[in-house]
Short mmCIF file of C-alpha atoms and ligand atoms in Angstrom, two decimals:
data_model
loop_
_atom_site.label_atom_id
_atom_site.label_comp_id
_atom_site.label_asym_id
_atom_site.label_seq_id
_atom_site.Cartn_x
_atom_site.Cartn_y
_atom_site.Cartn_z
CA MET Y 18 0.00 -0.01 0.03
CA SER Y 19 1.34 3.43 -0.79
CA LYS Y 20 1.32 6.27 1.71
CA LYS Y 21 0.99 9.29 -0.38
CA ALA Y 22 -1.33 11.51 1.61
CA ILE Y 23 1.29 13.90 2.84
CA PRO Y 24 0.09 17.51 3.21
CA PHE Y 25 2.02 19.85 0.96
CA MET Y 26 3.75 21.67 3.77
CA LEU Y 27 5.17 18.43 5.07
CA ALA Y 28 6.30 17.00 1.76
CA ALA Y 29 8.05 20.23 0.93
CA GLY Y 30 11.30 20.11 2.84
CA LEU Y 31 11.74 16.48 3.76
CA VAL Y 32 14.59 14.29 2.60
CA LEU Y 33 12.92 11.14 1.52
CA GLY Y 34 14.22 7.62 1.04
CA SER Y 35 16.63 7.82 -1.83
CA ALA Y 36 17.64 11.51 -1.60
CA PRO Y 37 21.23 12.13 -0.40
CA ALA Y 38 21.67 13.42 3.15
CA VAL Y 39 21.76 17.19 3.35
CA THR Y 40 23.19 19.27 6.19
CA PHE Y 41 21.40 22.31 7.58
CA ALA Y 42 22.30 25.40 5.63
CA ASP Y 43 24.18 28.13 7.45
CA PRO Y 44 22.69 30.66 8.22
CA PRO Y 45 19.69 28.84 9.67
CA ALA Y 46 16.59 28.23 7.54
CA PRO Y 47 14.15 31.14 7.70
CA ASN Y 48 11.43 28.87 8.98
CA GLU Y 49 13.37 27.86 12.04
CA GLN Y 50 11.92 30.57 14.24
CA ALA Y 51 8.38 29.60 13.29
CA ASP Y 52 9.13 25.95 13.94
CA HIS Y 53 10.42 26.78 17.38
CA ALA Y 54 7.29 28.73 18.15
CA PHE Y 55 5.20 25.78 17.13
CA ASP Y 56 7.35 23.34 19.09
CA ASN Y 57 7.14 25.51 22.16
CA LYS Y 58 3.32 25.35 22.13
CA VAL Y 59 3.75 21.71 23.03
CA ILE Y 60 7.06 21.24 24.74
CA LYS Y 61 6.79 24.10 27.16
CA LYS Y 62 3.75 22.32 28.66
CA ILE Y 63 5.50 18.96 29.20
CA SER Y 64 6.07 18.34 32.86
CA ALA Y 65 8.90 16.06 34.07
CA GLU Y 66 7.22 15.87 37.45
CA ARG Y 67 3.95 14.61 35.98
CA LEU Y 68 5.81 12.15 33.77
CA TYR Y 69 7.65 10.77 36.77
CA GLU Y 70 4.56 10.59 39.02
CA ARG Y 71 2.71 8.40 36.50
CA VAL Y 72 5.64 6.01 36.23
CA ASP Y 73 5.60 5.91 40.03
CA LEU Y 74 1.87 5.02 40.11
CA LEU Y 75 2.07 2.43 37.32
CA SER Y 76 5.16 0.63 38.60
CA LYS Y 77 3.92 -0.14 42.11
CA GLN Y 78 3.09 -3.67 40.94
CA PRO Y 79 3.71 -5.93 37.94
CA ARG Y 80 1.19 -5.51 35.04
CA GLU Y 81 1.52 -8.88 33.28
CA ALA Y 82 -1.19 -9.26 30.59
CA GLY Y 83 -4.29 -10.95 31.86
CA THR Y 84 -3.60 -10.25 35.58
CA GLN Y 85 -5.29 -7.93 38.03
CA GLY Y 86 -2.18 -5.73 37.86
CA GLU Y 87 -2.79 -5.11 34.15
CA TYR Y 88 -6.51 -4.51 34.78
CA GLU Y 89 -5.77 -1.85 37.40
CA ALA Y 90 -3.33 -0.15 35.04
CA VAL Y 91 -5.95 -0.14 32.32
CA GLN Y 92 -8.49 1.52 34.62
CA TYR Y 93 -5.95 4.15 35.67
CA ILE Y 94 -5.02 4.89 32.05
CA LYS Y 95 -8.70 5.15 31.03
CA SER Y 96 -9.53 7.47 33.83
CA GLU Y 97 -6.54 9.70 33.04
CA PHE Y 98 -7.56 9.95 29.37
CA GLU Y 99 -11.11 10.76 30.41
CA SER Y 100 -9.96 13.40 32.86
CA TYR Y 101 -8.24 15.13 29.94
CA GLY Y 102 -11.57 15.14 28.01
CA TYR Y 103 -11.02 12.18 25.67
CA GLU Y 104 -13.63 9.77 24.39
CA THR Y 105 -11.89 6.58 25.53
CA GLU Y 106 -12.37 2.96 24.39
CA VAL Y 107 -11.16 -0.01 26.35
CA GLN Y 108 -10.76 -2.79 23.75
CA PRO Y 109 -10.60 -6.34 25.22
CA PHE Y 110 -9.11 -9.28 23.38
CA THR Y 111 -8.36 -12.84 24.36
CA PHE Y 112 -5.08 -14.62 24.14
CA GLN Y 113 -3.92 -18.11 25.12
CA ALA Y 114 -1.99 -18.28 28.38
CA TRP Y 115 -0.69 -21.20 30.32
CA ASP Y 116 -2.23 -22.45 33.57
CA GLY Y 117 0.36 -24.42 35.50
CA GLY Y 118 -2.27 -26.31 37.53
CA THR Y 119 -0.70 -27.83 40.62
CA SER Y 120 2.76 -29.27 40.74
CA SER Y 121 4.70 -30.83 43.61
CA ILE Y 122 7.86 -32.69 44.40
CA SER Y 123 8.55 -35.21 47.13
CA VAL Y 124 12.05 -36.31 48.10
CA ASN Y 125 12.58 -39.68 49.59
CA GLY Y 126 8.92 -39.80 50.50
CA SER Y 127 8.73 -36.38 52.22
CA ASP Y 128 7.14 -33.24 50.81
CA PHE Y 129 9.71 -30.84 49.34
CA ALA Y 130 9.77 -27.57 51.28
CA GLY Y 131 10.28 -25.04 48.41
CA ASP Y 132 7.80 -23.62 45.95
CA VAL Y 133 7.28 -25.67 42.74
CA HIS Y 134 6.45 -24.01 39.40
CA THR Y 135 5.18 -25.90 36.33
CA PHE Y 136 7.07 -25.34 33.10
CA ASN Y 137 4.95 -23.74 30.36
CA GLY Y 138 3.89 -26.60 28.18
CA SER Y 139 4.70 -29.40 30.64
CA VAL Y 140 2.62 -32.55 30.26
CA ASN Y 141 0.53 -33.65 33.24
CA GLY Y 142 1.63 -36.77 35.08
CA THR Y 143 3.42 -38.16 38.06
CA VAL Y 144 6.87 -39.86 37.90
CA GLU Y 145 8.69 -41.50 40.73
CA ALA Y 146 12.34 -42.13 39.94
CA PRO Y 147 15.87 -41.72 41.19
CA LEU Y 148 17.21 -38.17 40.87
CA GLU Y 149 20.46 -37.47 39.01
CA TYR Y 150 22.25 -34.07 38.78
CA VAL Y 151 23.37 -33.23 35.22
CA GLY Y 152 24.72 -29.68 35.68
CA LEU Y 153 23.73 -27.30 32.82
CA ALA Y 154 22.69 -30.28 30.65
CA TYR Y 155 24.97 -29.69 27.72
CA ALA Y 156 24.53 -32.71 25.45
CA GLU Y 157 28.09 -33.90 26.10
CA ASP Y 158 27.68 -33.61 29.87
CA VAL Y 159 24.51 -35.64 30.18
CA PRO Y 160 25.51 -39.28 31.17
CA ASP Y 161 23.74 -42.36 29.91
CA THR Y 162 23.01 -43.18 33.55
CA VAL Y 163 20.17 -40.58 33.54
CA SER Y 164 18.02 -43.09 31.63
CA GLY Y 165 14.87 -43.86 33.60
CA LYS Y 166 15.69 -41.10 36.10
CA THR Y 167 14.53 -37.56 36.82
CA ALA Y 168 17.22 -35.05 35.75
CA LEU Y 169 18.16 -32.21 38.14
CA ILE Y 170 19.37 -29.33 35.91
CA GLU Y 171 20.83 -25.88 36.47
CA ARG Y 172 19.24 -23.08 34.46
CA GLY Y 173 21.48 -20.97 32.17
CA GLU Y 174 23.82 -20.81 29.12
CA ILE Y 175 21.72 -22.95 26.76
CA SER Y 176 17.98 -22.86 26.09
CA PHE Y 177 15.24 -24.69 27.98
CA TYR Y 178 14.53 -26.57 24.76
CA GLU Y 179 18.10 -27.84 24.43
CA LYS Y 180 18.46 -28.83 28.07
CA ILE Y 181 15.25 -30.83 28.11
CA GLN Y 182 15.94 -32.41 24.72
CA ASN Y 183 19.45 -33.44 25.84
CA VAL Y 184 18.09 -35.34 28.88
CA ILE Y 185 15.16 -36.83 26.96
CA ASP Y 186 17.63 -38.08 24.38
CA LYS Y 187 19.36 -40.00 27.19
CA GLY Y 188 16.04 -41.41 28.47
CA ALA Y 189 15.18 -39.16 31.38
CA VAL Y 190 11.57 -39.35 32.57
CA GLY Y 191 11.20 -36.08 34.52
CA VAL Y 192 12.91 -32.67 35.00
CA ILE Y 193 13.55 -30.46 37.96
CA MET Y 194 15.35 -27.30 37.04
CA PHE Y 195 16.79 -24.76 39.55
CA ASN Y 196 17.38 -21.08 38.87
CA ARG Y 197 20.70 -19.65 37.66
CA GLU Y 198 23.30 -17.90 39.84
CA GLY Y 199 22.37 -14.58 41.31
CA THR Y 200 18.63 -15.10 40.93
CA GLU Y 201 15.69 -15.48 43.22
CA GLY Y 202 12.38 -17.27 42.49
CA ASN Y 203 11.30 -20.07 40.26
CA ASP Y 204 8.94 -18.50 37.76
CA PHE Y 205 10.59 -19.78 34.55
CA GLY Y 206 10.78 -22.62 32.07
CA SER Y 207 9.16 -23.95 28.91
CA THR Y 208 8.95 -27.32 27.25
CA TYR Y 209 8.19 -27.70 23.59
CA GLU Y 210 6.37 -30.04 21.23
CA GLY Y 211 7.44 -33.63 21.63
CA GLN Y 212 9.07 -33.05 25.05
CA ASP Y 213 6.51 -35.06 26.90
CA ILE Y 214 7.89 -35.45 30.42
CA PRO Y 215 6.77 -33.53 33.55
CA ALA Y 216 9.05 -30.52 34.08
CA VAL Y 217 9.13 -28.19 37.10
CA ALA Y 218 11.16 -25.24 38.32
CA ILE Y 219 12.49 -24.52 41.79
CA ASP Y 220 14.63 -21.66 43.18
CA ARG Y 221 18.40 -21.78 43.30
CA GLU Y 222 18.75 -22.34 47.01
CA SER Y 223 16.44 -25.39 47.01
CA GLY Y 224 18.22 -26.70 43.94
CA LEU Y 225 21.65 -26.44 45.52
CA SER Y 226 20.41 -28.23 48.64
CA LEU Y 227 19.25 -31.15 46.43
CA VAL Y 228 22.67 -31.18 44.74
CA ASN Y 229 24.21 -31.38 48.21
CA GLN Y 230 21.92 -34.15 49.30
CA LEU Y 231 22.78 -36.18 46.20
CA GLN Y 232 26.45 -36.08 47.14
CA SER Y 233 25.79 -38.00 50.36
CA GLU Y 234 22.85 -40.25 49.51
CA GLU Y 235 20.61 -41.69 46.82
CA VAL Y 236 17.49 -39.64 46.29
CA THR Y 237 14.16 -40.80 44.88
CA ALA Y 238 12.04 -37.94 43.70
CA GLU Y 239 8.38 -37.88 42.84
CA VAL Y 240 7.53 -35.14 40.39
CA SER Y 241 3.83 -34.43 39.86
CA VAL Y 242 2.07 -31.99 37.49
CA GLN Y 243 -1.75 -31.97 37.53
CA ASP Y 244 -4.39 -29.91 35.71
CA ALA Y 245 -1.84 -27.90 33.67
CA GLY Y 246 -2.94 -26.63 30.26
CA PRO Y 247 -3.70 -23.70 28.02
CA ILE Y 248 -6.43 -21.23 29.10
CA ASP Y 249 -7.95 -18.18 27.50
CA GLN Y 250 -7.16 -14.89 29.15
CA THR Y 251 -8.23 -11.33 28.50
CA SER Y 252 -5.99 -8.38 27.91
CA TYR Y 253 -6.93 -4.83 26.82
CA ASN Y 254 -5.96 -1.87 24.64
CA VAL Y 255 -6.91 1.60 25.73
CA ILE Y 256 -7.62 4.11 22.97
CA ALA Y 257 -8.25 7.82 23.34
CA THR Y 258 -9.34 9.72 20.24
CA MET Y 259 -9.22 13.45 19.55
CA LYS Y 260 -11.01 14.62 16.42
CA PRO Y 261 -9.52 17.55 14.49
CA HIS Y 262 -11.14 20.93 14.18
CA LYS Y 263 -14.25 20.41 12.00
CA ASN Y 264 -13.35 22.98 9.35
CA LYS Y 265 -9.68 22.02 9.16
CA ASP Y 266 -9.80 18.28 8.89
CA THR Y 267 -7.13 16.92 6.56
CA GLY Y 268 -8.49 13.41 6.98
CA GLN Y 269 -5.18 12.24 8.39
CA ILE Y 270 -4.80 10.21 11.51
CA VAL Y 271 -1.68 10.07 13.66
CA THR Y 272 -1.34 7.40 16.35
CA VAL Y 273 0.90 7.53 19.40
CA GLY Y 274 1.39 4.34 21.44
CA ALA Y 275 3.10 2.54 24.31
CA HIS Y 276 2.46 -0.81 25.99
CA HIS Y 277 1.09 -0.89 29.49
CA ASP Y 278 1.78 -4.58 30.21
CA SER Y 279 4.99 -5.70 31.90
CA VAL Y 280 6.62 -9.10 32.21
CA ALA Y 281 5.59 -11.41 35.05
CA GLY Y 282 7.07 -10.28 38.38
CA GLY Y 283 8.62 -7.13 36.85
CA PRO Y 284 7.35 -3.70 37.82
CA GLY Y 285 8.27 -2.40 34.36
CA ALA Y 286 9.02 1.16 35.37
CA ASN Y 287 10.98 1.73 32.21
CA ASP Y 288 9.41 -1.12 30.20
CA ASP Y 289 6.97 0.40 29.60
CA ALA Y 290 5.37 2.58 32.27
CA SER Y 291 7.72 5.24 30.92
CA GLY Y 292 6.18 5.13 27.46
CA VAL Y 293 2.66 5.04 28.85
CA SER Y 294 3.44 8.17 30.86
CA GLY Y 295 4.75 9.82 27.69
CA VAL Y 296 1.56 8.95 25.79
CA LEU Y 297 -0.59 10.32 28.63
CA GLU Y 298 1.42 13.52 28.87
CA LEU Y 299 1.09 14.19 25.12
CA ALA Y 300 -2.62 13.35 25.27
CA LYS Y 301 -3.11 15.80 28.11
CA ILE Y 302 -1.39 18.57 26.24
CA MET Y 303 -2.89 17.89 22.84
CA ALA Y 304 -6.38 17.83 24.33
CA LYS Y 305 -6.14 21.61 24.52
CA THR Y 306 -4.31 22.12 21.29
CA PRO Y 307 -6.28 22.47 18.06
CA THR Y 308 -5.19 20.27 15.19
CA ASP Y 309 -6.18 19.47 11.60
CA THR Y 310 -5.38 15.81 12.18
CA GLU Y 311 -7.18 13.13 14.15
CA LEU Y 312 -4.96 12.03 17.00
CA ARG Y 313 -5.29 8.63 18.64
CA PHE Y 314 -3.38 7.98 21.81
CA MET Y 315 -3.23 4.34 22.83
CA THR Y 316 -1.70 1.87 25.15
CA PHE Y 317 -1.47 -1.80 24.25
CA GLY Y 318 -1.83 -4.96 26.33
CA ALA Y 319 0.06 -8.21 25.92
CA GLU Y 320 3.04 -6.70 24.11
CA GLU Y 321 5.27 -8.93 26.13
CA LYS Y 322 3.36 -11.97 24.93
CA GLY Y 323 4.13 -11.30 21.33
CA LEU Y 324 2.84 -7.81 20.37
CA LEU Y 325 -0.66 -9.19 20.77
CA GLY Y 326 -2.50 -5.93 21.67
CA SER Y 327 -1.08 -3.96 18.71
CA TYR Y 328 -1.75 -6.83 16.31
CA HIS Y 329 -5.29 -6.90 17.63
CA TYR Y 330 -5.74 -3.09 17.31
CA VAL Y 331 -4.48 -3.07 13.74
CA SER Y 332 -6.78 -5.94 12.86
CA THR Y 333 -9.82 -3.86 13.95
CA LEU Y 334 -8.93 -0.95 11.53
CA SER Y 335 -10.83 -0.55 8.23
CA ASP Y 336 -8.87 -0.17 5.03
CA ASN Y 337 -9.91 3.43 5.00
CA GLU Y 338 -8.51 4.05 8.49
CA ILE Y 339 -5.25 2.31 7.58
CA ASP Y 340 -4.90 4.56 4.51
CA ARG Y 341 -5.56 7.61 6.66
CA ILE Y 342 -2.95 6.78 9.36
CA SER Y 343 0.04 8.73 8.20
CA ALA Y 344 2.31 8.00 11.12
CA HIS Y 345 2.60 5.80 14.23
CA PHE Y 346 4.94 6.77 17.00
CA GLN Y 347 5.78 4.10 19.52
CA MET Y 348 7.37 5.06 22.88
CA ASP Y 349 8.93 2.12 24.66
CA MET Y 350 11.56 2.31 27.45
CA ILE Y 351 12.03 6.06 27.21
CA GLY Y 352 13.14 6.85 30.74
CA SER Y 353 16.03 4.69 32.01
CA ARG Y 354 18.91 6.59 33.60
CA ASP Y 355 21.14 3.65 32.76
CA SER Y 356 20.48 3.29 29.02
CA GLY Y 357 22.12 4.98 26.08
CA ASP Y 358 20.99 7.50 23.49
CA LEU Y 359 17.52 7.90 21.98
CA ILE Y 360 17.25 5.88 18.74
CA MET Y 361 14.37 5.58 16.28
CA PHE Y 362 13.92 2.04 15.06
CA THR Y 363 12.02 0.81 12.08
CA PRO Y 364 11.43 -2.90 11.36
CA ASP Y 365 13.25 -2.63 7.96
CA GLY Y 366 15.90 -0.18 9.06
CA GLU Y 367 14.71 2.33 6.45
CA LYS Y 368 13.83 5.88 7.38
CA ASN Y 369 10.26 6.94 6.91
CA MET Y 370 7.85 9.81 7.64
CA VAL Y 371 8.06 9.15 11.36
CA THR Y 372 11.87 9.11 11.54
CA ASP Y 373 11.98 12.20 9.30
CA LEU Y 374 9.64 14.00 11.74
CA GLY Y 375 11.58 12.67 14.74
CA ALA Y 376 14.99 13.62 13.29
CA SER Y 377 13.99 17.16 12.54
CA ALA Y 378 12.17 17.56 15.87
CA GLY Y 379 15.19 16.14 17.67
CA ALA Y 380 17.53 18.57 15.95
CA ARG Y 381 15.27 21.50 16.85
CA VAL Y 382 14.35 20.49 20.41
CA ALA Y 383 17.32 18.45 21.80
CA GLU Y 384 19.77 16.42 19.90
CA VAL Y 385 20.49 14.48 16.75
CA VAL Y 386 18.49 11.26 16.87
CA GLU Y 387 20.01 8.22 15.19
CA TYR Y 388 17.88 5.59 13.45
CA GLY Y 389 18.32 1.87 12.98
CA GLN Y 390 16.66 -1.48 12.44
CA LEU Y 391 14.68 -3.27 15.12
CA GLY Y 392 11.25 -4.83 15.61
CA ARG Y 393 10.50 -6.13 19.11
CA SER Y 394 7.71 -3.61 19.87
CA ASP Y 395 4.24 -2.44 18.81
CA HIS Y 396 5.43 -0.43 15.79
CA VAL Y 397 5.77 -3.78 13.95
CA PRO Y 398 2.04 -4.44 13.28
CA PHE Y 399 1.63 -0.88 11.98
CA TYR Y 400 4.61 -1.38 9.67
CA MET Y 401 3.17 -4.61 8.45
CA GLU Y 402 0.12 -2.68 7.24
CA GLY Y 403 2.27 -0.21 5.37
CA ILE Y 404 1.91 2.57 7.89
CA PRO Y 405 5.02 4.61 8.49
CA ALA Y 406 6.00 3.68 12.08
CA ALA Y 407 8.97 3.90 14.39
CA LEU Y 408 9.99 2.87 17.87
CA PHE Y 409 11.48 5.60 20.11
CA ILE Y 410 13.75 3.86 22.61
CA HIS Y 411 17.16 4.26 24.26
CA ALA Y 412 20.02 1.98 23.38
CA PRO Y 413 22.15 0.23 24.56
CA LEU Y 414 19.81 -1.35 27.09
CA GLU Y 415 19.95 -0.93 30.83
CA PRO Y 416 20.83 -4.02 32.88
CA TRP Y 417 17.43 -3.99 34.64
CA TYR Y 418 15.54 -4.89 31.42
CA HIS Y 419 12.76 -7.46 32.17
CA SER Y 420 13.92 -7.87 35.77
CA PRO Y 421 12.30 -7.12 39.15
CA GLN Y 422 14.84 -4.28 39.37
CA ASP Y 423 13.15 -2.24 36.61
CA THR Y 424 11.94 0.18 39.30
CA LEU Y 425 11.28 3.93 39.70
CA ASP Y 426 14.66 4.69 41.21
CA LYS Y 427 16.24 3.84 37.80
CA ILE Y 428 14.12 6.42 35.98
CA SER Y 429 15.59 9.72 34.80
CA LYS Y 430 13.10 12.65 34.67
CA GLU Y 431 15.37 14.29 32.17
CA LYS Y 432 15.26 11.33 29.72
CA LEU Y 433 11.49 11.03 30.10
CA LYS Y 434 10.97 14.71 29.42
CA GLU Y 435 13.42 14.98 26.49
CA THR Y 436 11.96 11.93 24.67
CA THR Y 437 8.43 13.16 25.21
CA GLU Y 438 9.42 16.56 23.90
CA ILE Y 439 10.92 15.11 20.72
CA VAL Y 440 7.88 12.88 20.04
CA GLY Y 441 5.52 15.77 20.98
CA ALA Y 442 7.21 18.21 18.61
CA ALA Y 443 7.20 15.63 15.82
CA VAL Y 444 3.52 14.79 16.31
CA TYR Y 445 2.52 18.43 16.42
CA ARG Y 446 4.60 19.12 13.31
CA ILE Y 447 2.22 16.87 11.38
CA ALA Y 448 -0.99 17.61 13.38
CA ARG Y 449 -0.96 21.37 13.67
CA PRO Y 450 -3.33 23.47 11.64
CA ASP Y 451 -2.27 26.57 9.81
CA THR Y 452 -2.11 29.03 12.60
CA PRO Y 453 -3.13 32.49 11.44
CA ALA Y 454 -0.59 34.30 13.54
CA LEU Y 455 2.14 32.22 11.96
CA GLU Y 456 0.70 32.03 8.53
CA ASN Y 457 3.25 34.15 6.86
CA ALA Y 458 6.18 32.10 8.08
CA ARG Y 459 7.41 29.25 6.00
CA VAL Y 460 6.35 26.34 8.06
CA ALA Y 461 7.86 23.49 6.12
CA PRO Y 462 10.71 21.87 8.05
CA GLY Y 463 14.25 22.39 6.85
CA PRO Y 464 16.10 19.51 5.14
CA VAL Y 465 16.57 16.70 7.59
CA HIS Y 466 20.11 15.67 8.28
CA TYR Y 467 20.66 12.17 9.61
CA GLU Y 468 24.21 12.30 10.92
CA PHE Y 469 24.44 8.52 10.96
CA ASP Y 470 23.10 8.06 7.44
CA ASP Y 471 26.08 6.25 6.07
CA ARG Y 472 26.96 4.07 8.98
CA PRO Y 473 26.40 0.34 8.63
CA LEU Y 474 23.19 -0.82 10.30
N1 BES T 517 10.65 -2.93 25.27
C1 BES T 517 10.93 -4.22 24.73
C2 BES T 517 11.56 -4.17 23.37
C3 BES T 517 13.01 -3.95 23.31
C4 BES T 517 13.84 -4.58 24.16
C5 BES T 517 13.52 -3.16 22.31
C6 BES T 517 15.21 -4.39 24.10
C7 BES T 517 14.89 -2.94 22.25
C8 BES T 517 15.73 -3.54 23.14
C9 BES T 517 9.67 -5.06 24.59
O1 BES T 517 8.76 -4.83 25.65
C10 BES T 517 10.01 -6.51 24.56
O2 BES T 517 10.58 -7.01 25.50
N2 BES T 517 9.63 -7.15 23.47
C11 BES T 517 9.83 -8.56 23.31
C12 BES T 517 9.30 -8.89 21.94
C13 BES T 517 8.11 -9.77 21.88
C14 BES T 517 7.70 -10.12 20.50
C15 BES T 517 7.69 -10.63 22.99
C16 BES T 517 11.28 -8.90 23.20
O3 BES T 517 12.06 -8.09 22.60
O4 BES T 517 11.69 -9.95 23.71
ZN1 ZN T 518 8.64 -2.91 26.14
#
């Protein structure tokens, strides 16, 4: 599908796909002052304090898709949008999750003291067999003696799939896996098709005590998994729409998104309470700012389960709506004090309308913003429909990514504010109407210079 509906004032000064990179002329382009005046209408209103407070509220508990934590986040986001004056839709969708049922271990006839977690995909069943420790379960380290036994495995270095396959290949009948060094908890593990033995996870401390016990005596373990299986769960998207001024409607739509779900057990302050807060801040400001473009602010559920919310949202759009969406801005992980620079990522690594707008807004408002190639977030389903889309994220990653340590204290107010300013200025650049007071100024952006244009991706 072609995206040709670019208003003349936007098409005018942009460097598109094949054009060579151009540097800003010196002296500055005559429209620069006008652009700054437009930018200021949005960015002067952005509050670092508000951005930070919302991350605080959202990251008090995990928001895994389908859980109460997600539901509460959804209600909060909806009520915020409504308090800014938006018509707000909560869009439910179902996805398949895993119910671990009940799993247990007994050791030499006594109940095992620690918590037992069922691997995703484990078969149901009970096996009673001698236990044998096989370390990390590299193929070459798994002895033939594990045949007919339950394998005790340490997590790490190779995939769950490989570990389990390696012990199955040697005839193991059950798996107990303990967590890797430096970790707490036992919420991990997956088995895959054809790996039909009961598999459970325990924490590191319990695992090491079993390893110890095995050094002094024979251990018979009973591993039991009951009532495990797939279940349908519900996650939600939250969508707030602002219609353009009736007499100045270009027919365009611009969407601005983030994902509100987190991984299990992670408070997701940066991933992605930060992006949600950015979306809410821009929604708050744009609610009072006339535009000639329909704006849709949205937060997606179940991103961490495979971009499910954004795929669902895109599937509900009509062809006409898809044609009218001229840009999708995705804010994900925009506030970590421990990550690198802001980068705009597109799934194909090519620049587009969104990166053009982001690059020129960045140059005006803050800094040169690099672009590169990456999927891994909710810009992908928009891209798949031919909608220009980009992910605004900092790279390299912080060490807290997807961990229980992704907490408020790692958030930089400055990073939150600067990224929201860049996205806000870019969105307003496309959404603003011709403002009479600024009518005489040339409002087309100057040529966009991507400093990193020629670097290898
Ligand atoms: N915020 C991340 C995406 C990300 C992570 C981008 C690191 C760049 C660097 C996102 O929430 C995430 O974790 N996505 C999943 C993808 C998915 C299809 C489940 C991922 O990358 O594993
Ligand atoms: Zn994320």
